[in-house]
Protein backbone atom coordinates (compact mmCIF):
# COMPACT_ATOMS: atom_id res chain seq x y z
CA MET A 1 -45.00 -54.05 28.60
CA ASP A 2 -45.44 -54.46 24.94
CA SER A 3 -47.33 -51.39 23.57
CA TYR A 4 -49.94 -52.74 20.97
CA PRO A 5 -50.46 -50.90 17.05
CA PRO A 6 -52.90 -49.33 15.89
CA LEU A 7 -55.44 -52.68 14.28
CA GLN A 8 -55.24 -50.85 10.18
CA ASP A 9 -53.11 -48.00 9.07
CA ILE A 10 -55.37 -46.12 6.93
CA PRO A 11 -54.04 -46.80 3.61
CA ILE A 12 -53.54 -43.30 2.33
CA GLN A 13 -50.93 -40.58 2.62
CA MET A 14 -50.61 -38.53 5.17
CA PRO A 15 -51.47 -34.95 5.96
CA ILE A 16 -54.99 -36.40 4.88
CA LEU A 17 -57.37 -33.30 3.86
CA LEU A 18 -61.23 -34.60 4.98
CA ASP A 19 -64.92 -33.59 4.21
CA GLY A 20 -66.54 -30.95 5.53
CA GLY A 21 -69.53 -31.02 8.37
CA ILE A 22 -72.46 -32.63 7.14
CA GLY A 23 -75.64 -32.30 8.45
CA THR A 24 -75.08 -28.60 8.43
CA GLY A 25 -74.07 -28.82 5.17
CA LEU A 26 -77.09 -30.47 3.50
CA THR A 27 -79.12 -27.52 5.66
CA GLU A 28 -77.73 -25.40 2.28
CA TYR A 29 -80.19 -28.08 0.25
CA GLY A 30 -83.04 -27.91 2.66
CA TYR A 31 -82.48 -30.13 5.68
CA LYS A 32 -84.48 -28.46 8.56
CA GLY A 33 -83.19 -31.25 11.09
CA ASP A 34 -86.45 -32.12 12.78
CA THR A 35 -85.75 -35.21 10.82
CA PRO A 36 -82.50 -37.27 11.68
CA VAL A 37 -79.85 -36.96 8.76
CA VAL A 38 -80.07 -40.29 7.64
CA LYS A 39 -83.40 -40.19 7.16
CA PHE A 40 -82.71 -37.34 4.60
CA ALA A 41 -79.86 -38.30 3.02
CA VAL A 42 -82.22 -41.60 2.45
CA GLU A 43 -84.82 -39.58 0.71
CA ASN A 44 -82.24 -37.18 -0.66
CA PRO A 45 -79.55 -39.02 -2.41
CA ASP A 46 -78.91 -35.65 -5.06
CA ALA A 47 -78.28 -33.32 -2.15
CA VAL A 48 -75.84 -35.70 -0.58
CA ILE A 49 -73.99 -36.40 -3.39
CA ALA A 50 -73.64 -32.39 -4.63
CA LEU A 51 -72.38 -32.13 -1.33
CA GLN A 52 -69.73 -35.16 -1.22
CA GLN A 53 -69.12 -34.01 -5.01
CA GLY A 54 -68.40 -30.52 -3.53
CA TYR A 55 -65.74 -31.90 -0.82
CA LEU A 56 -64.14 -33.91 -3.59
CA ASP A 57 -63.28 -31.26 -5.60
CA SER A 58 -62.07 -29.09 -2.78
CA GLY A 59 -59.91 -32.29 -2.35
CA ALA A 60 -60.75 -34.45 0.04
CA LYS A 61 -59.43 -37.53 0.53
CA ILE A 62 -61.82 -38.79 2.82
CA ILE A 63 -65.55 -39.29 2.45
CA ARG A 64 -67.99 -39.52 5.92
CA THR A 65 -71.27 -41.38 5.10
CA ALA A 66 -74.34 -39.36 6.45
CA THR A 67 -75.13 -41.75 8.46
CA PHE A 68 -74.50 -39.99 11.77
CA GLY A 69 -76.73 -40.96 15.21
CA ALA A 70 -77.85 -43.46 12.60
CA ASN A 71 -77.86 -45.88 15.42
CA SER A 72 -81.23 -47.66 16.91
CA ALA A 73 -81.42 -45.60 19.89
CA ILE A 74 -82.03 -42.69 18.80
CA LEU A 75 -83.42 -42.91 15.25
CA SER A 76 -85.90 -44.48 18.61
CA ARG A 77 -87.04 -41.08 19.29
CA PHE A 78 -88.45 -41.07 15.90
CA GLY A 79 -90.11 -43.97 15.63
CA LEU A 80 -87.26 -45.57 13.36
CA GLN A 81 -85.89 -47.94 15.01
CA LYS A 82 -86.55 -50.75 13.08
CA GLU A 83 -84.94 -48.88 10.34
CA THR A 84 -81.49 -49.16 11.67
CA ALA A 85 -79.52 -51.17 9.27
CA PHE A 86 -81.73 -50.23 6.59
CA LEU A 87 -81.51 -46.13 6.75
CA ASN A 88 -77.53 -47.62 7.09
CA GLU A 89 -77.82 -49.63 4.41
CA GLN A 90 -79.26 -46.97 1.37
CA ALA A 91 -76.77 -44.15 3.10
CA ALA A 92 -74.07 -45.58 2.43
CA ARG A 93 -74.57 -46.99 -0.68
CA ILE A 94 -75.63 -43.28 -2.06
CA THR A 95 -71.65 -42.38 -0.47
CA TYR A 96 -69.96 -46.04 -2.34
CA ASP A 97 -71.90 -45.60 -5.71
CA ALA A 98 -71.02 -41.72 -5.95
CA PHE A 99 -67.95 -41.93 -4.53
CA HIS A 100 -65.90 -45.55 -3.99
CA GLU A 101 -63.31 -45.43 -7.16
CA LYS A 102 -62.45 -41.64 -6.15
CA ALA A 103 -62.17 -41.84 -1.90
CA ILE A 104 -61.83 -43.12 0.67
CA ILE A 105 -65.54 -43.77 2.76
CA ALA A 106 -65.89 -43.93 5.96
CA GLY A 107 -68.82 -45.05 7.60
CA CYS A 108 -69.51 -42.09 9.95
CA ILE A 109 -70.83 -42.96 14.06
CA SER A 110 -71.80 -40.91 17.06
CA THR A 111 -73.30 -41.34 19.89
CA SER A 112 -75.87 -43.81 21.33
CA GLY A 113 -77.27 -41.32 23.80
CA LEU A 114 -77.05 -44.57 26.68
CA TYR A 115 -75.59 -44.55 30.29
CA ILE A 116 -74.39 -47.77 31.75
CA GLU A 117 -75.21 -48.59 34.72
CA PRO A 118 -74.25 -47.02 37.82
CA TYR A 119 -75.28 -44.08 35.31
CA GLY A 120 -77.63 -45.30 33.41
CA GLU A 121 -79.96 -47.86 33.05
CA SER A 122 -78.11 -49.67 30.36
CA THR A 123 -75.39 -52.36 29.75
CA PHE A 124 -72.01 -52.25 27.85
CA THR A 125 -73.05 -55.33 26.50
CA GLU A 126 -76.75 -53.69 25.21
CA LEU A 127 -74.55 -50.21 23.96
CA MET A 128 -71.98 -52.50 21.76
CA SER A 129 -75.52 -54.74 20.54
CA VAL A 130 -76.83 -51.09 19.12
CA TYR A 131 -73.48 -50.05 17.24
CA ARG A 132 -72.85 -53.52 16.06
CA GLU A 133 -75.76 -53.38 14.26
CA GLN A 134 -75.19 -50.18 12.79
CA VAL A 135 -71.42 -50.92 11.82
CA LYS A 136 -72.83 -53.85 10.50
CA ALA A 137 -75.23 -52.70 8.09
CA LEU A 138 -72.49 -50.15 7.33
CA SER A 139 -69.43 -52.58 6.59
CA PRO A 140 -69.91 -53.44 3.48
CA TYR A 141 -68.97 -49.76 2.04
CA CYS A 142 -66.83 -48.55 3.79
CA ASP A 143 -63.21 -49.02 3.89
CA MET A 144 -62.85 -47.45 7.12
CA PHE A 145 -64.93 -45.81 10.36
CA SER A 146 -65.89 -42.52 11.84
CA ILE A 147 -67.17 -42.21 15.44
CA GLU A 148 -67.79 -38.78 15.79
CA ASN A 149 -68.80 -36.51 18.96
CA VAL A 150 -69.30 -38.77 21.47
CA PRO A 151 -69.45 -37.07 25.34
CA ALA A 152 -68.79 -40.78 27.07
CA ILE A 153 -65.53 -43.11 27.08
CA TRP A 154 -68.31 -45.75 27.16
CA ASN A 155 -69.92 -45.21 24.34
CA MET A 156 -66.87 -44.96 22.07
CA ARG A 157 -65.54 -48.01 23.72
CA ALA A 158 -68.69 -50.01 22.94
CA ALA A 159 -68.71 -48.07 19.16
CA VAL A 160 -64.64 -49.60 19.09
CA LEU A 161 -64.67 -52.60 20.09
CA ALA A 162 -68.56 -53.06 17.34
CA CYS A 163 -65.74 -51.67 15.01
CA LYS A 164 -62.56 -53.97 15.55
CA LYS A 165 -64.90 -57.01 14.49
CA GLU A 166 -64.53 -55.62 10.46
CA ASN A 167 -60.11 -55.51 10.73
CA LYS A 168 -60.56 -52.05 9.35
CA PRO A 169 -58.73 -48.56 10.48
CA ILE A 170 -61.15 -46.36 12.96
CA MET A 171 -60.60 -43.15 13.44
CA VAL A 172 -62.40 -41.29 16.57
CA THR A 173 -62.92 -37.68 17.37
CA MET A 174 -64.00 -35.76 20.51
CA CYS A 175 -66.29 -32.91 21.13
CA VAL A 176 -64.65 -30.57 24.25
CA ASP A 177 -64.43 -27.75 26.15
CA GLU A 178 -60.89 -25.98 26.72
CA ASP A 179 -59.99 -28.06 29.34
CA GLY A 180 -60.13 -30.77 27.40
CA ASP A 181 -63.47 -32.47 28.95
CA THR A 182 -66.91 -32.95 26.83
CA ASP A 183 -70.06 -31.98 29.00
CA VAL A 184 -70.41 -35.48 30.58
CA GLY A 185 -67.35 -34.67 32.15
CA THR A 186 -64.17 -37.26 29.97
CA ASN A 187 -61.12 -36.05 29.10
CA VAL A 188 -59.47 -36.03 25.81
CA LEU A 189 -56.50 -36.69 27.09
CA SER A 190 -57.21 -39.99 28.84
CA THR A 191 -59.52 -41.18 26.17
CA LEU A 192 -56.56 -41.19 23.72
CA ILE A 193 -54.67 -43.31 26.18
CA ILE A 194 -57.49 -45.99 26.42
CA LEU A 195 -58.43 -45.78 22.37
CA GLN A 196 -54.50 -45.58 21.15
CA GLU A 197 -53.94 -48.67 22.70
CA LEU A 198 -57.35 -50.37 21.82
CA GLY A 199 -56.19 -50.24 18.41
CA ILE A 200 -58.22 -47.64 16.83
CA SER A 201 -55.71 -45.96 14.03
CA ALA A 202 -55.80 -42.20 14.59
CA PHE A 203 -57.63 -39.92 16.91
CA GLY A 204 -58.51 -36.33 17.28
CA ILE A 205 -60.63 -33.12 18.12
CA SER A 206 -64.09 -32.27 15.98
CA SER A 207 -66.93 -29.60 16.51
CA THR A 208 -65.06 -27.42 18.52
CA ALA A 209 -63.25 -23.56 18.40
CA ALA A 210 -60.31 -23.70 15.66
CA ASP A 211 -58.28 -21.97 18.45
CA ILE A 212 -59.10 -24.17 21.40
CA THR A 213 -58.18 -26.71 18.69
CA ALA A 214 -54.84 -26.34 17.86
CA GLU A 215 -54.19 -25.94 21.55
CA LEU A 216 -55.49 -28.86 22.57
CA ILE A 217 -53.46 -30.97 19.81
CA ARG A 218 -50.32 -29.26 21.33
CA LYS A 219 -50.71 -30.23 24.93
CA ILE A 220 -51.79 -34.19 24.13
CA SER A 221 -49.35 -34.72 20.97
CA PRO A 222 -46.64 -35.55 23.27
CA TYR A 223 -48.74 -38.39 24.43
CA ALA A 224 -49.94 -39.53 21.03
CA LYS A 225 -48.98 -42.92 19.14
CA ILE A 226 -51.39 -42.50 16.43
CA PRO A 227 -52.25 -39.72 13.90
CA LEU A 228 -53.64 -36.88 15.21
CA ILE A 229 -56.65 -35.27 13.52
CA ALA A 230 -58.02 -31.69 13.70
CA LYS A 231 -61.74 -31.46 12.71
CA PRO A 232 -62.45 -28.07 14.55
CA SER A 233 -66.02 -26.01 13.66
CA ALA A 234 -65.91 -22.93 11.41
CA GLU A 235 -68.36 -20.84 13.79
CA TYR A 236 -67.92 -19.58 17.58
CA VAL A 237 -68.48 -17.73 20.25
CA ASP A 238 -67.57 -14.81 21.74
CA GLU A 239 -67.47 -13.66 25.43
CA ASP A 240 -70.78 -12.02 25.08
CA GLY A 241 -72.27 -15.42 24.04
CA ASN A 242 -72.62 -14.36 20.14
CA LYS A 243 -72.21 -16.77 17.56
CA HIS A 244 -69.94 -15.52 14.67
CA ARG A 245 -67.98 -17.65 11.52
CA LEU A 246 -64.73 -17.79 10.54
CA SER A 247 -63.56 -16.72 6.69
CA PRO A 248 -62.39 -19.65 4.59
CA LYS A 249 -58.92 -18.05 5.26
CA GLU A 250 -58.83 -17.68 9.05
CA PHE A 251 -60.04 -21.09 9.56
CA ALA A 252 -57.65 -22.70 7.38
CA ASP A 253 -55.06 -19.96 9.39
CA ASN A 254 -56.79 -21.74 12.52
CA LEU A 255 -55.79 -25.60 10.73
CA ARG A 256 -52.08 -24.42 9.64
CA LEU A 257 -51.58 -24.22 13.81
CA CYS A 258 -53.17 -27.60 14.04
CA ILE A 259 -50.24 -29.36 11.88
CA GLU A 260 -47.89 -27.38 13.16
CA ASN A 261 -49.30 -28.29 16.60
CA GLY A 262 -48.78 -32.00 16.02
CA ALA A 263 -52.41 -32.96 13.33
CA ILE A 264 -51.77 -34.31 10.36
CA ILE A 265 -55.75 -35.57 9.54
CA ILE A 266 -57.46 -32.50 9.26
CA GLY A 267 -60.79 -30.71 8.05
CA GLY A 268 -63.59 -29.50 9.15
CA SER A 269 -67.37 -29.69 11.10
CA ASN A 270 -69.74 -27.68 11.78
CA TYR A 271 -70.73 -25.01 8.95
CA SER A 272 -67.00 -25.68 7.14
CA ASP A 273 -68.37 -25.72 3.41
CA ASN A 274 -67.06 -26.23 0.35
CA VAL A 275 -64.98 -22.58 0.47
CA CYS A 276 -63.30 -23.51 3.84
CA GLN A 277 -62.35 -26.59 1.88
CA GLN A 278 -61.06 -24.92 -0.85
CA ALA A 279 -58.88 -23.13 1.70
CA ILE A 280 -57.57 -25.87 3.61
CA ALA A 281 -56.29 -27.77 0.19
CA ASP A 282 -54.26 -24.61 -1.00
CA MET A 283 -52.58 -24.27 2.47
CA LEU A 284 -52.20 -27.54 1.81
CA SER A 285 -50.98 -27.32 -1.98
CA GLU A 286 -49.21 -24.18 -1.25
CA GLU A 287 -46.78 -26.17 2.03
CA GLU A 288 -46.63 -22.97 3.95
CA TYR A 289 -46.89 -25.28 7.32
CA THR A 290 -44.40 -27.07 8.79
CA MET A 291 -44.29 -30.24 10.38
CA PRO A 292 -42.86 -31.12 13.84
CA GLU A 293 -40.83 -32.60 15.67
CA ILE A 294 -42.60 -33.32 18.59
CA GLU A 295 -40.61 -34.64 21.35
CA LYS A 296 -42.82 -37.55 22.99
CA GLN A 297 -43.50 -39.52 26.68
CA ASP A 298 -43.12 -42.63 27.14
CA MET A 299 -46.17 -44.49 27.77
CA SER A 300 -45.64 -48.01 28.53
CA LEU A 301 -47.35 -47.56 31.31
CA ALA A 302 -49.50 -44.87 30.99
CA PHE A 303 -52.99 -45.92 32.38
CA ALA A 304 -56.29 -44.28 32.32
CA ASP A 305 -59.51 -43.80 33.10
CA GLU A 306 -62.75 -41.62 31.44
CA ASN A 307 -61.92 -38.65 33.18
CA GLN A 308 -57.61 -38.99 35.15
CA ILE A 309 -54.43 -40.09 33.95
CA PHE A 310 -51.68 -42.12 35.41
CA PHE A 311 -48.00 -42.71 34.66
CA LEU A 312 -46.06 -45.64 36.61
CA GLU A 313 -42.50 -45.94 37.33
CA PRO A 314 -42.33 -50.12 37.00
CA ASP A 315 -39.18 -49.49 39.85
CA THR A 316 -41.05 -48.15 42.72
CA THR A 317 -45.08 -49.19 41.38
CA GLU A 318 -46.58 -51.69 44.48
CA PHE A 319 -49.58 -53.64 43.34
CA SER A 320 -52.32 -53.52 46.91
CA PRO A 321 -53.20 -56.85 47.87
CA ALA A 322 -56.33 -58.19 46.06
CA ILE A 323 -59.74 -57.17 47.18
CA GLU A 324 -62.80 -59.76 46.75
CA CYS A 325 -65.44 -58.00 44.53
CA ALA A 326 -69.19 -57.74 45.60
CA PRO A 327 -72.60 -56.15 44.52
CA ASP A 328 -71.23 -53.15 47.11
CA MET A 329 -67.53 -52.07 46.99
CA SER A 330 -67.30 -48.19 48.29
CA GLU A 331 -65.44 -49.29 51.83
CA GLU A 332 -63.63 -51.70 50.31
CA ILE A 333 -62.46 -49.52 47.20
CA SER A 334 -62.39 -46.09 49.27
CA ASP A 335 -60.11 -47.60 52.32
CA MET A 336 -57.23 -49.51 49.62
CA CYS A 337 -57.06 -46.38 47.42
CA GLU A 338 -56.48 -44.06 50.74
CA GLU A 339 -53.40 -46.83 51.21
CA SER A 340 -49.72 -45.96 49.62
CA TYR A 341 -50.54 -48.34 47.10
CA ASP A 342 -50.22 -47.06 43.04
CA ILE A 343 -52.71 -49.97 41.54
CA LEU A 344 -55.78 -50.99 43.16
CA THR A 345 -55.73 -54.87 42.37
CA VAL A 346 -59.20 -56.48 41.77
CA ALA A 347 -60.18 -60.11 42.82
CA ILE A 348 -62.09 -61.37 39.28
CA ASN A 349 -62.87 -64.44 40.13
CA SER A 350 -66.49 -65.15 37.48
CA PRO A 351 -68.27 -63.38 35.41
CA ASP A 352 -70.46 -61.75 38.34
CA ASP A 353 -67.50 -60.21 39.22
CA ALA A 354 -66.49 -58.08 36.26
CA ILE A 355 -70.60 -57.21 36.61
CA ASP A 356 -70.00 -56.17 39.84
CA PHE A 357 -66.09 -54.34 39.57
CA ALA A 358 -67.87 -52.35 36.59
CA LYS A 359 -70.80 -51.24 38.94
CA ASN A 360 -67.73 -49.88 40.64
CA MET A 361 -65.28 -49.09 39.36
CA HIS A 362 -65.90 -44.75 39.25
CA MET A 363 -65.00 -45.14 43.50
CA SER A 364 -61.52 -46.07 42.45
CA THR A 365 -58.30 -43.32 42.90
CA LEU A 366 -55.92 -45.83 41.29
CA PRO A 367 -55.02 -47.92 38.02
CA VAL A 368 -56.05 -50.24 38.25
CA ALA A 369 -55.20 -54.60 37.65
CA PHE A 370 -57.66 -57.49 37.33
CA LEU A 371 -55.84 -60.61 39.41
CA SER A 372 -57.40 -63.92 37.56
CA ASP A 373 -56.92 -67.56 36.89
CA ASP A 374 -60.78 -67.50 34.44
CA GLU A 375 -60.48 -66.61 30.87
CA ILE A 376 -63.72 -65.97 30.31
CA SER A 377 -63.68 -63.15 33.61
CA LEU A 378 -61.24 -62.23 32.66
CA LYS A 379 -62.43 -61.05 29.31
CA MET A 380 -65.50 -59.69 30.77
CA ALA A 381 -64.05 -57.79 33.29
CA LEU A 382 -61.50 -56.02 30.71
CA MET A 383 -64.37 -55.31 28.33
CA LEU A 384 -66.24 -53.81 31.13
CA TYR A 385 -63.94 -51.62 32.72
CA GLN A 386 -64.27 -48.10 31.31
CA GLY A 387 -59.96 -47.52 30.57
CA ARG A 388 -56.99 -48.79 30.45
CA ALA A 389 -56.11 -51.90 33.05
CA ILE A 390 -53.40 -54.01 34.30
CA VAL A 391 -53.29 -57.59 34.65
CA ASP A 392 -51.97 -58.98 37.07
CA GLY A 393 -49.20 -61.02 36.08
CA LYS A 394 -49.17 -63.71 38.88
CA SER A 395 -53.37 -64.83 37.40
CA LEU A 396 -52.44 -68.12 36.18
CA ILE A 397 -53.41 -68.44 32.67
CA GLU A 398 -50.95 -69.33 30.07
CA GLU A 399 -48.75 -66.31 29.63
CA GLU A 400 -49.40 -66.42 26.09
CA LYS A 401 -53.16 -66.24 26.54
CA LEU A 402 -52.79 -63.57 29.04
CA GLN A 403 -50.90 -61.94 26.18
CA GLU A 404 -53.58 -62.08 23.57
CA ILE A 405 -56.49 -61.91 25.65
CA ALA A 406 -55.18 -58.15 27.36
CA GLN A 407 -53.78 -57.07 23.29
CA LYS A 408 -57.48 -57.61 22.49
CA TYR A 409 -58.68 -55.29 25.33
CA GLY A 410 -55.71 -52.33 25.33
CA ALA A 411 -54.40 -53.85 28.56
CA VAL A 412 -51.07 -54.86 29.63
CA VAL A 413 -49.56 -57.60 31.80
CA TYR A 414 -47.35 -56.18 34.79
């Protein structure tokens, strides 16, 4: 029941001021949104440097590359998938060459827009390959990675696992509604529980209205074992559907509240310009904020899938009998979840079992434990399961190896 530390700590003293919006910021330099940001960046390096220099002058300590959404799946919509590596390398090099001695460079990654089975036609390993291509291209020019505004847990996990191979800090932020859900139903607290055990370095909320962001940070702070990030939008929509822009002071005041609620890495996203950034920097320099003392929850036996959270009691938790895997497990899963068990135990005897359960995992209303005597099959099951899982300690795999496998995928041996 060990808790695993982040893969890498962010190498800078906190609180940290991040940069502001890249795509929206580049509209001031001629970007019209009719082509990928990365293509505009490569063709207009002076615009990128001017924007990022402004953020740096306003006090930003971490500067992101202009590579939001620059993976092959998104670029294929523009017929640019074969240029994925080239565009990422060139865009990252622009930022690296200009600022690597002045700031921490974060390789920016976002959604692939792909859906895994049974929601879509892609496999999870295909998603990981999509992200690995981008990550490998960015890595020589980046100190860390920033995974942003990814709505689905399977895309977030694929991106995190792709980044982990580079052994660098990883930040993850989500755009959510007032209930903490993305537009595909992935919950922010569930995602925090899953990803902080997977080894990310910081987690938070971005591109969300500032007042909503502060409240959500307050709600998730007790469950966070890693630094929290607040990168709200400077724009909000009123009850009548009209869009409004916060003043720089209003924006900074909202970021102060985010800090008081538990965020220690802050910045702006949509429509937050250099004036907003300077207002935040002034607020930080004046120290008109209070770093809170937050009572933390015991997370040693906290589990989650994309929209469910489970807290187990070690003395009373009961495992179900192990169910066998098959292409259609709906009846078996449903029957077992309706019993009085606390954990659904799944027997994983082969890689095919891991694949079969991955296609059925969304049917479970209980946290999932894998019972396996085969290392390769267990690894595949943990990789494909889109949540924080349990590894049944009765698995006939040597204890040290069992712990190693569990740690890699953010699971717990129990």
